[in-house]
XYZ file of C-alpha atoms in Angstrom:
337
model
C 0.000 0.000 0.000
C 0.972 3.649 -0.420
C 1.592 5.784 2.635
C 3.070 9.142 3.569
C 5.702 8.932 6.290
C 8.411 10.943 8.010
C 11.368 9.849 10.133
C 12.402 13.265 11.431
C 10.524 16.416 12.355
C 10.767 19.459 10.155
C 9.163 21.239 7.194
C 6.771 19.495 4.846
C 9.737 18.269 2.784
C 10.311 15.542 5.415
C 7.124 13.833 4.167
C 7.828 10.958 1.788
C 5.625 8.655 -0.284
C 6.519 5.080 0.676
C 5.301 1.547 0.081
C 4.322 -0.482 3.138
C 2.444 -3.671 3.927
C -0.920 -2.969 5.607
C -0.753 -3.487 9.359
C -2.697 -6.239 11.116
C -5.211 -5.127 13.765
C -4.469 -6.354 17.262
C -6.876 -6.684 20.199
C -9.252 -3.736 20.309
C -8.110 -2.429 16.919
C -9.603 -2.234 13.435
C -8.039 -1.757 10.037
C -9.722 0.837 7.865
C -9.421 1.347 4.124
C -9.092 5.131 4.078
C -11.143 7.002 1.498
C -10.512 10.590 2.626
C -7.973 11.941 5.130
C -8.547 15.269 6.878
C -5.718 17.680 7.713
C -5.742 19.824 10.865
C -3.285 22.361 12.306
C -2.190 19.781 14.864
C -0.960 17.558 12.026
C 1.605 20.000 10.683
C 2.527 21.098 14.224
C 3.234 17.477 15.155
C 5.317 17.112 12.006
C 7.438 20.182 12.804
C 8.061 19.037 16.366
C 6.178 22.001 17.825
C 4.126 19.680 20.034
C 6.987 17.425 21.119
C 9.559 14.961 19.848
C 8.906 12.441 17.086
C 8.347 9.595 19.563
C 8.587 6.814 16.964
C 11.089 5.692 14.315
C 8.567 6.553 11.596
C 5.248 8.411 11.650
C 2.311 8.451 9.229
C 0.531 11.789 9.841
C -3.077 12.997 10.144
C -5.553 12.413 12.947
C -8.867 12.404 11.076
C -10.343 10.498 8.183
C -13.186 8.401 6.824
C -13.333 5.050 5.120
C -14.476 1.438 5.343
C -13.617 -1.185 7.957
C -11.378 -3.780 6.314
C -10.545 -6.038 9.275
C -11.213 -6.208 13.013
C -8.993 -7.526 15.775
C -10.015 -9.674 18.744
C -12.460 -8.150 21.178
C -13.875 -5.531 18.819
C -17.631 -5.076 19.181
C -20.054 -2.842 17.316
C -17.928 -2.644 14.167
C -17.817 -5.075 11.260
C -16.001 -5.456 7.968
C -17.702 -3.253 5.383
C -18.922 -0.610 7.834
C -18.550 3.006 6.717
C -16.752 4.899 9.490
C -15.161 8.177 10.527
C -11.950 8.309 12.543
C -10.565 10.701 15.117
C -7.254 10.955 17.018
C -5.937 8.139 14.816
C -2.306 9.191 15.225
C -2.440 10.475 18.807
C 0.339 8.695 20.735
C 0.526 6.209 17.867
C 2.824 6.084 14.838
C 0.207 5.701 12.113
C -2.470 8.157 11.041
C -4.767 8.415 8.026
C -2.348 9.570 5.304
C -2.197 6.062 3.864
C -4.372 3.571 2.026
C -5.010 1.391 5.094
C -4.645 2.388 8.721
C -4.911 0.441 11.976
C -6.800 2.400 14.618
C -8.037 1.863 18.164
C -11.654 0.754 17.826
C -12.722 3.374 20.381
C -11.654 6.056 17.900
C -13.643 4.561 15.024
C -17.274 5.645 14.694
C -19.892 4.311 12.324
C -20.709 6.845 9.612
C -24.425 7.105 8.814
C -25.189 5.975 5.271
C -26.545 9.403 4.352
C -23.334 11.174 5.409
C -20.534 11.589 2.847
C -16.931 10.561 3.394
C -15.979 14.240 2.982
C -18.124 15.125 5.990
C -16.771 12.128 7.889
C -13.177 13.193 7.323
C -14.036 16.736 8.435
C -15.530 15.779 11.819
C -12.842 14.545 14.220
C -10.732 17.315 15.715
C -12.819 20.323 14.548
C -16.316 19.106 15.390
C -15.349 17.358 18.610
C -13.382 20.405 19.781
C -16.402 22.571 18.996
C -18.618 20.166 20.945
C -16.380 20.403 23.997
C -16.244 24.205 23.782
C -20.052 24.353 23.704
C -20.505 22.039 26.698
C -18.146 23.481 29.334
C -20.396 26.293 30.557
C -21.328 26.178 34.231
C -24.993 26.750 33.377
C -25.027 24.948 30.066
C -25.605 21.369 28.903
C -23.030 18.597 28.864
C -24.609 17.139 25.722
C -25.800 18.750 22.499
C -29.121 18.110 20.781
C -31.979 20.256 19.475
C -33.033 22.570 22.297
C -29.955 21.980 24.475
C -28.820 25.620 24.113
C -32.276 27.170 23.758
C -32.295 30.709 25.140
C -28.492 30.983 25.121
C -26.418 33.383 23.041
C -23.143 31.947 21.761
C -20.316 34.071 20.368
C -17.984 32.200 18.018
C -14.687 33.967 17.350
C -13.379 33.269 13.858
C -16.499 31.727 12.402
C -14.856 30.940 9.059
C -12.343 28.480 10.550
C -12.954 24.734 10.756
C -13.665 24.673 14.505
C -15.609 27.938 14.310
C -17.652 26.545 11.434
C -18.550 23.409 13.395
C -19.303 25.483 16.504
C -21.764 27.623 14.536
C -23.475 24.561 13.106
C -23.691 22.710 16.427
C -24.780 25.774 18.415
C -27.555 26.610 15.966
C -28.692 22.959 15.884
C -28.854 23.083 19.673
C -31.101 26.146 19.652
C -28.682 28.968 20.490
C -28.641 32.426 18.990
C -25.275 32.438 17.236
C -23.083 35.511 16.813
C -19.705 35.288 15.111
C -16.797 37.623 14.449
C -14.921 37.607 11.149
C -12.249 39.685 9.434
C -13.721 40.108 5.932
C -17.009 40.130 4.009
C -15.969 36.897 2.302
C -15.518 35.139 5.635
C -18.763 36.681 6.807
C -20.580 35.063 3.893
C -19.123 31.692 4.875
C -20.196 32.123 8.496
C -23.709 33.040 7.371
C -23.805 29.958 5.145
C -22.783 27.867 8.170
C -25.822 29.174 10.037
C -24.700 32.178 12.092
C -27.625 34.487 12.929
C -25.396 37.560 13.287
C -22.014 38.286 11.693
C -19.746 41.035 13.034
C -16.777 42.237 10.981
C -14.305 43.381 13.635
C -12.071 44.998 11.011
C -14.641 47.510 9.794
C -16.987 48.102 12.723
C -17.225 48.442 16.479
C -17.444 44.781 17.469
C -18.238 45.505 21.103
C -21.120 47.857 20.270
C -22.543 45.513 17.644
C -22.463 42.481 19.936
C -23.999 44.424 22.833
C -26.792 45.541 20.554
C -27.497 41.904 19.690
C -27.109 40.666 23.287
C -27.787 43.564 25.716
C -27.443 41.255 28.730
C -24.223 39.802 27.389
C -23.406 36.527 25.694
C -23.572 33.242 27.613
C -20.732 31.363 25.973
C -17.733 32.376 23.884
C -15.892 29.911 21.660
C -12.457 31.501 21.469
C -9.670 30.976 18.944
C -7.565 34.085 19.718
C -7.708 34.887 23.453
C -4.754 37.279 23.386
C -6.402 39.434 20.740
C -9.928 39.180 22.077
C -9.541 39.326 25.873
C -10.745 42.931 26.121
C -13.725 42.297 23.834
C -14.660 39.129 25.708
C -14.642 40.944 29.045
C -16.877 43.649 27.596
C -19.526 41.387 26.061
C -19.593 38.441 28.490
C -22.838 38.133 30.406
C -23.232 37.072 34.006
C -21.708 33.606 34.630
C -20.448 33.483 31.043
C -17.824 30.948 29.977
C -14.991 31.642 27.538
C -13.843 28.343 26.013
C -10.332 28.705 24.571
C -9.239 26.079 22.053
C -6.322 27.813 20.277
C -3.669 30.471 20.765
C -3.936 32.385 17.504
C -2.578 35.903 17.892
C -0.324 35.231 20.861
C 0.720 32.729 23.508
C 0.005 34.899 26.551
C -2.522 37.496 27.667
C -3.547 39.429 30.744
C -6.974 39.866 32.283
C -8.495 42.677 34.316
C -9.670 40.902 37.430
C -12.542 43.132 38.522
C -14.773 42.906 35.384
C -14.462 39.129 35.334
C -15.135 38.902 39.044
C -18.257 41.037 38.728
C -19.667 38.838 35.974
C -18.541 35.567 37.604
C -16.899 34.747 34.281
C -15.127 31.480 33.684
C -12.187 30.790 31.353
C -12.110 27.157 30.263
C -9.219 25.852 28.178
C -9.950 23.037 25.728
C -7.591 20.464 24.244
C -9.214 17.412 22.695
C -6.288 15.103 23.428
C -6.622 15.418 27.200
C -10.357 15.975 27.791
C -10.859 12.379 28.942
C -12.811 9.407 27.658
C -16.192 10.557 28.937
C -16.011 13.854 27.040
C -14.755 12.108 23.900
C -17.573 9.573 24.026
C -20.196 12.291 24.448
C -18.706 14.289 21.587
C -18.542 11.388 19.139
C -22.152 10.425 19.853
C -23.551 13.956 19.541
C -21.411 14.791 16.505
C -22.563 11.608 14.772
C -26.190 12.472 15.468
C -25.704 16.015 14.181
C -24.062 14.665 11.026
C -26.960 12.226 10.561
C -29.339 15.191 10.830
C -27.474 16.988 8.030
C -26.132 19.652 10.383
C -22.378 19.294 9.765
C -22.253 19.625 5.996
C -19.084 20.884 4.308
C -18.318 22.674 1.056
C -18.626 26.328 0.116
C -22.436 26.272 0.101
C -22.299 25.121 3.737
C -19.663 27.700 4.695
C -16.544 25.511 4.574
C -14.803 25.426 1.167
C -12.936 22.206 0.421
C -9.344 22.058 -0.793
C -8.465 18.633 -2.186
C -5.088 16.977 -2.730
C -4.013 13.498 -3.842
C -2.034 11.392 -1.368
C 1.277 12.102 -3.071
C 0.723 15.840 -2.502
C 0.267 15.538 1.263
C 3.140 18.005 1.764
C 1.202 20.634 -0.197
C -1.895 19.846 1.866
C 0.054 20.405 5.089
C 1.448 23.652 3.705
C -2.037 24.843 2.828
C -3.229 24.373 6.409
C -0.074 25.929 7.852
C -0.518 28.943 5.573
C -4.076 29.534 6.749
C -6.218 28.092 3.967
C -9.832 29.123 4.574
C -11.930 25.979 4.622
C -11.127 22.294 5.035
C -8.123 20.558 3.496
C -8.788 16.954 2.448
C -6.577 14.270 0.950
C -8.170 11.804 -1.442
C -6.744 8.346 -0.793
């Protein structure tokens, strides 16, 4: 089989197309014939060594993907050969991800893909949708699970609504009944956020974001899904409602920030940091179940018409796919296997 692998961390040039025998699934594992592999920022960061050392002699990158179960190891229940599935955290603490024709994955990270859901959607779930789910379920006064009505009466502010996590957060929040506000940096990104389902789009480059958000939510927003806390700390303090939660899932715009204590104390605000890899099994299980149900309901569609343009690459151009994500491609980068 064909696979993309690297034996040292570094730029995308360390990625090589190689030939390998498909691995055999052990206890609690399944082998999946990969149809589409999804690329996330964590994939290129792992490759560069930004998140730690290589850890293995050779690594096949990419956490997310979708395909068909090809074989199951001993002890696997609920999955059978021929099942359509989506994968998440395939390469976390393991040497092999989805940038290959066949991948062996822990069965707990393999989820049946509803027949009405495309492989493109399946490969786009994983890290973005499950991170969005976690960000939307950490509020002190909010739900721990998402479903229609779960966020009824709540106002959710999604920073960077044109990104992959922001896109999924908009879709999931609207599905769950929230009023969704998002901030963007251009009219083009605003159109994508509207297509994703945002009720209100605020261009922070051209207007007064604080005034616009306060007009929409005079009592303040209930939950903020935050991609750039260093840039947005002042805005978040100004628009957060009483007992609001700010869920931080990325450090775009800076690795450190300061907070004025008094405003946050007055509003009983909560900052909650979110990293999918360490949220724990219970949170992962809840996310995969709710995300699957949302996908089945047609909520998590991808493509430009749904607010998330697709950028496609063949397997041999995985380096270019990684570069596209690293350089800030707007939309979702997929690799056709």
